[in-house]
Amino acid sequence: MNNGKKIHNFSAGPSILSEYALEKSIQDIQNFAGTGLSVLEVSHRSKPFVEVVDQAQALVKQLLGLSDDYDVLFLQGGASTQFFQVPQNFLQSKAVYLNTGTWSKKAIKEAKGFGSVVVTASSEESNFNYIPKEYHIDDDADYFHCTSNNTIFGTQMKSFPDTSVPMICDMSSDIFSKKLDFSKFHMIYAGAQKNMGPAGVTLVVIRKDMYDRVADRHIPSMLGYKLHAENGSMFNTPPVFPILVSKYNMEWVLNNGGVAGMEERNSAKANLLYNAIDHSPYFVGTAERESRSHMNACFVFKSEFENLAEKFDAACKEANISGLKGHRSVGGYRASLYNALPLESVQALVDIIENFNK
Ligand SMILES: *Cc1c(COP(=O)(O)O)cnc(C)c1O
């Protein structure tokens, strides 16, 4: 959304949303569902807002192809709260974690407060530039935890293990971005602000039989999943506006081919950009090819060309490219290619990379 000037928004998060979601949300700020009131000033228990939550929950299940064996919750505290809420609920004795980046590491750190944590594999020794392939999951573990897309390092899991242990995945930065057998997971969580909606709501999708696995310890009401589910995600005041915007953004995903449509869009964007990087004499991708993320593409100047950075940055600025700066732990550039980013924005960036070759 802007005042006429087309900005290419590559921000890693909070990040680009569909124009559709923004326009619909603006209408509801002014007059929500014909109530004559702003959505910001009505009760979360009012009929039209309860309908929004019901629709948003149904959209999540529809997009992910999940049955009524799952509950959909809209919680607060960000994905970072899930880092401790998951082990607090489900870590009785031992959990297995895959360490693929900064967010995995944070999840591991929090879990250690509740029980024994086995880090089955890690790519930390090479600054997380790949996803480990071979690893073992003890079948007496309470759960296996992984991060599907490593937002900071630009790597993405292309396959998930077959395991008898409940699989819990942090999908904050690639939820709704591609087809997947989501029923493989017992629980999925995502901070909305990467690929789902605005900051302020966390999506939790949980298989109902997980409630039987809750650890035998005191769990504060607000941190119990079942209680939220039993209350239709309205145990307390939910993040009303972020849920609304997320609902519209999910509608947009559905109207544009669902996750299959997004996968096609996202592959086209990622292939265009990685191809340009691979053919450039100046740049190099930081992630190993087979682990490359279709959501966050990280690249740097080859060391002998670092002096060109200023020129490149100026060209990006001139082309209204925004949010391209890499995370400090990788440096260089990170182009986030979330669902709502159009191909033309990637083309604008690719034009600059290719112009550099001339
Ligand atoms: C951004 C991010 C987080 C942290 O999310 P918050 O909502 O800020 O707590 C966790 N995991 C992944 C993969 C992320 O990209």
Tab-separated table of N, CA and C in Angstrom, residues 237-310:
chain	number	residue	atom	x	y	z
A	237	THR	N	-9.508	-12.022	25.392
A	237	THR	CA	-9.656	-11.214	24.187
A	237	THR	C	-8.582	-11.607	23.177
A	238	PRO	N	-8.969	-12.090	22.027
A	238	PRO	CA	-7.956	-12.458	21.031
A	238	PRO	C	-7.476	-11.201	20.291
A	239	PRO	N	-6.383	-11.319	19.539
A	239	PRO	CA	-5.896	-10.176	18.749
A	239	PRO	C	-6.827	-9.933	17.559
A	240	VAL	N	-7.867	-9.165	17.826
A	240	VAL	CA	-8.982	-9.009	16.897
A	240	VAL	C	-8.529	-8.568	15.505
A	241	PHE	N	-7.808	-7.466	15.456
A	241	PHE	CA	-7.479	-6.922	14.131
A	241	PHE	C	-6.493	-7.805	13.355
A	242	PRO	N	-5.418	-8.303	13.973
A	242	PRO	CA	-4.539	-9.212	13.222
A	242	PRO	C	-5.255	-10.465	12.702
A	243	ILE	N	-6.242	-10.956	13.455
A	243	ILE	CA	-7.003	-12.114	12.963
A	243	ILE	C	-7.805	-11.722	11.727
A	244	LEU	N	-8.397	-10.534	11.783
A	244	LEU	CA	-9.205	-10.066	10.650
A	244	LEU	C	-8.345	-9.935	9.381
A	245	VAL	N	-7.202	-9.268	9.521
A	245	VAL	CA	-6.340	-9.054	8.345
A	245	VAL	C	-5.841	-10.410	7.825
A	246	SER	N	-5.505	-11.307	8.752
A	246	SER	CA	-5.044	-12.639	8.338
A	246	SER	C	-6.132	-13.369	7.580
A	247	LYS	N	-7.365	-13.223	8.048
A	247	LYS	CA	-8.479	-13.894	7.362
A	247	LYS	C	-8.557	-13.419	5.912
A	248	TYR	N	-8.467	-12.111	5.733
A	248	TYR	CA	-8.543	-11.590	4.355
A	248	TYR	C	-7.345	-12.057	3.526
A	249	ASN	N	-6.188	-12.107	4.161
A	249	ASN	CA	-5.011	-12.543	3.401
A	249	ASN	C	-5.149	-14.019	2.999
A	250	MET	N	-5.730	-14.828	3.884
A	250	MET	CA	-5.954	-16.238	3.535
A	250	MET	C	-7.003	-16.370	2.435
A	251	GLU	N	-8.000	-15.494	2.465
A	251	GLU	CA	-8.998	-15.488	1.379
A	251	GLU	C	-8.305	-15.229	0.052
A	252	TRP	N	-7.376	-14.288	0.081
A	252	TRP	CA	-6.628	-13.951	-1.132
A	252	TRP	C	-5.828	-15.164	-1.620
A	253	VAL	N	-5.207	-15.882	-0.681
A	253	VAL	CA	-4.464	-17.096	-1.058
A	253	VAL	C	-5.413	-18.093	-1.718
A	254	LEU	N	-6.572	-18.290	-1.100
A	254	LEU	CA	-7.549	-19.244	-1.634
A	254	LEU	C	-8.004	-18.837	-3.036
A	255	ASN	N	-8.279	-17.533	-3.213
A	255	ASN	CA	-8.755	-17.049	-4.514
A	255	ASN	C	-7.670	-17.063	-5.584
A	256	ASN	N	-6.438	-17.280	-5.170
A	256	ASN	CA	-5.335	-17.317	-6.124
A	256	ASN	C	-4.722	-18.711	-6.215
A	257	GLY	N	-5.566	-19.694	-6.079
A	257	GLY	CA	-5.117	-21.073	-6.318
A	257	GLY	C	-4.704	-21.831	-5.073
A	258	GLY	N	-4.931	-21.244	-3.893
A	258	GLY	CA	-4.572	-21.946	-2.657
A	258	GLY	C	-3.067	-22.158	-2.555
A	259	VAL	N	-2.664	-23.128	-1.758
A	259	VAL	CA	-1.214	-23.315	-1.561
A	259	VAL	C	-0.555	-23.824	-2.847
A	260	ALA	N	-1.325	-24.527	-3.688
A	260	ALA	CA	-0.752	-24.973	-4.976
A	260	ALA	C	-0.446	-23.761	-5.856
A	261	GLY	N	-1.370	-22.819	-5.892
A	261	GLY	CA	-1.154	-21.589	-6.657
A	261	GLY	C	0.022	-20.791	-6.114
A	262	MET	N	0.136	-20.747	-4.784
A	262	MET	CA	1.247	-20.022	-4.158
A	262	MET	C	2.576	-20.699	-4.501
A	263	GLU	N	2.562	-22.038	-4.480
A	263	GLU	CA	3.797	-22.770	-4.781
A	263	GLU	C	4.296	-22.422	-6.185
A	264	GLU	N	3.355	-22.353	-7.114
A	264	GLU	CA	3.731	-22.028	-8.493
A	264	GLU	C	4.325	-20.614	-8.575
A	265	ARG	N	3.611	-19.663	-7.976
A	265	ARG	CA	4.085	-18.266	-7.926
A	265	ARG	C	5.469	-18.179	-7.289
A	266	ASN	N	5.589	-18.846	-6.129
A	266	ASN	CA	6.820	-18.717	-5.351
A	266	ASN	C	8.000	-19.393	-6.049
A	267	SER	N	7.735	-20.520	-6.723
A	267	SER	CA	8.816	-21.185	-7.453
A	267	SER	C	9.288	-20.303	-8.599
A	268	ALA	N	8.339	-19.690	-9.305
A	268	ALA	CA	8.712	-18.825	-10.434
A	268	ALA	C	9.591	-17.676	-9.943
A	269	LYS	N	9.209	-17.077	-8.824
A	269	LYS	CA	9.983	-15.942	-8.287
A	269	LYS	C	11.374	-16.393	-7.846
A	270	ALA	N	11.410	-17.514	-7.108
A	270	ALA	CA	12.693	-18.000	-6.581
A	270	ALA	C	13.622	-18.408	-7.733
A	271	ASN	N	13.071	-19.102	-8.724
A	271	ASN	CA	13.919	-19.535	-9.840
A	271	ASN	C	14.481	-18.339	-10.601
A	272	LEU	N	13.648	-17.342	-10.809
A	272	LEU	CA	14.101	-16.134	-11.514
A	272	LEU	C	15.277	-15.494	-10.779
A	273	LEU	N	15.124	-15.355	-9.470
A	273	LEU	CA	16.160	-14.665	-8.698
A	273	LEU	C	17.430	-15.514	-8.556
A	274	TYR	N	17.282	-16.784	-8.191
A	274	TYR	CA	18.485	-17.618	-8.008
A	274	TYR	C	19.244	-17.779	-9.326
A	275	ASN	N	18.492	-17.852	-10.411
A	275	ASN	CA	19.131	-17.956	-11.718
A	275	ASN	C	19.992	-16.719	-12.003
A	276	ALA	N	19.454	-15.556	-11.666
A	276	ALA	CA	20.209	-14.308	-11.879
A	276	ALA	C	21.457	-14.279	-10.985
A	277	ILE	N	21.298	-14.727	-9.748
A	277	ILE	CA	22.449	-14.732	-8.825
A	277	ILE	C	23.517	-15.694	-9.339
A	278	ASP	N	23.074	-16.885	-9.776
A	278	ASP	CA	24.039	-17.905	-10.235
A	278	ASP	C	24.755	-17.487	-11.511
A	279	HIS	N	24.116	-16.632	-12.316
A	279	HIS	CA	24.747	-16.200	-13.562
A	279	HIS	C	25.504	-14.889	-13.397
A	280	SER	N	25.472	-14.344	-12.212
A	280	SER	CA	26.187	-13.083	-12.000
A	280	SER	C	27.630	-13.356	-11.604
A	281	PRO	N	28.577	-12.645	-12.207
A	281	PRO	CA	29.969	-12.806	-11.785
A	281	PRO	C	30.250	-12.126	-10.434
A	282	TYR	N	29.320	-11.321	-9.963
A	282	TYR	CA	29.569	-10.492	-8.779
A	282	TYR	C	29.010	-11.082	-7.481
A	283	PHE	N	27.879	-11.807	-7.612
A	283	PHE	CA	27.165	-12.264	-6.409
A	283	PHE	C	27.295	-13.769	-6.230
A	284	VAL	N	27.078	-14.184	-4.992
A	284	VAL	CA	27.021	-15.616	-4.719
A	284	VAL	C	25.939	-15.860	-3.657
A	285	GLY	N	25.168	-16.930	-3.835
A	285	GLY	CA	24.149	-17.293	-2.844
A	285	GLY	C	24.843	-17.869	-1.621
A	286	THR	N	24.310	-17.617	-0.426
A	286	THR	CA	25.000	-18.095	0.785
A	286	THR	C	24.561	-19.501	1.190
A	287	ALA	N	23.374	-19.931	0.766
A	287	ALA	CA	22.896	-21.265	1.154
A	287	ALA	C	23.298	-22.288	0.091
A	288	GLU	N	23.514	-23.524	0.533
A	288	GLU	CA	23.781	-24.603	-0.432
A	288	GLU	C	22.557	-24.770	-1.326
A	289	ARG	N	22.837	-25.041	-2.600
A	289	ARG	CA	21.749	-25.032	-3.586
A	289	ARG	C	20.563	-25.879	-3.206
A	290	GLU	N	20.818	-27.107	-2.769
A	290	GLU	CA	19.669	-27.994	-2.549
A	290	GLU	C	18.880	-27.649	-1.280
A	291	SER	N	19.418	-26.734	-0.485
A	291	SER	CA	18.682	-26.306	0.714
A	291	SER	C	18.075	-24.914	0.556
A	292	ARG	N	18.207	-24.352	-0.622
A	292	ARG	CA	17.762	-22.972	-0.811
A	292	ARG	C	16.273	-22.778	-0.539
A	293	SER	N	15.980	-21.679	0.135
A	293	SER	CA	14.605	-21.342	0.475
A	293	SER	C	13.911	-20.624	-0.680
A	294	HIS	N	12.644	-20.952	-0.889
A	294	HIS	CA	11.840	-20.202	-1.856
A	294	HIS	C	11.195	-18.982	-1.215
A	295	MET	N	11.460	-18.783	0.056
A	295	MET	CA	10.868	-17.641	0.762
A	295	MET	C	11.889	-16.538	1.024
A	296	ASN	N	13.101	-16.921	1.397
A	296	ASN	CA	14.134	-15.928	1.713
A	296	ASN	C	15.401	-16.311	0.951
A	297	ALA	N	15.760	-15.484	-0.023
A	297	ALA	CA	16.971	-15.750	-0.812
A	297	ALA	C	18.096	-14.859	-0.301
A	298	CYS	N	19.161	-15.500	0.225
A	298	CYS	CA	20.276	-14.740	0.790
A	298	CYS	C	21.452	-14.766	-0.185
A	299	PHE	N	22.030	-13.603	-0.447
A	299	PHE	CA	23.181	-13.538	-1.341
A	299	PHE	C	24.108	-12.399	-0.938
A	300	VAL	N	25.354	-12.555	-1.308
A	300	VAL	CA	26.369	-11.553	-0.936
A	300	VAL	C	27.231	-11.243	-2.167
A	301	PHE	N	27.917	-10.126	-2.122
A	301	PHE	CA	28.943	-9.861	-3.128
A	301	PHE	C	30.107	-10.811	-2.899
A	302	LYS	N	30.663	-11.369	-3.961
A	302	LYS	CA	31.923	-12.100	-3.814
A	302	LYS	C	32.937	-11.125	-3.209
A	303	SER	N	33.851	-11.644	-2.388
A	303	SER	CA	34.672	-10.738	-1.570
A	303	SER	C	35.452	-9.717	-2.420
A	304	GLU	N	35.860	-10.130	-3.634
A	304	GLU	CA	36.650	-9.186	-4.451
A	304	GLU	C	35.795	-8.049	-5.019
A	305	PHE	N	34.473	-8.176	-4.867
A	305	PHE	CA	33.600	-7.142	-5.447
A	305	PHE	C	32.837	-6.339	-4.392
A	306	GLU	N	33.225	-6.533	-3.143
A	306	GLU	CA	32.474	-5.866	-2.072
A	306	GLU	C	32.446	-4.342	-2.219
A	307	ASN	N	33.442	-3.827	-2.914
A	307	ASN	CA	33.494	-2.374	-3.123
A	307	ASN	C	32.342	-1.864	-3.995
A	308	LEU	N	31.627	-2.797	-4.635
A	308	LEU	CA	30.513	-2.389	-5.500
A	308	LEU	C	29.193	-2.242	-4.742
A	309	ALA	N	29.234	-2.571	-3.449
A	309	ALA	CA	27.984	-2.599	-2.676
A	309	ALA	C	27.263	-1.252	-2.692
A	310	GLU	N	28.034	-0.184	-2.576
A	310	GLU	CA	27.416	1.137	-2.509
A	310	GLU	C	26.632	1.440	-3.790
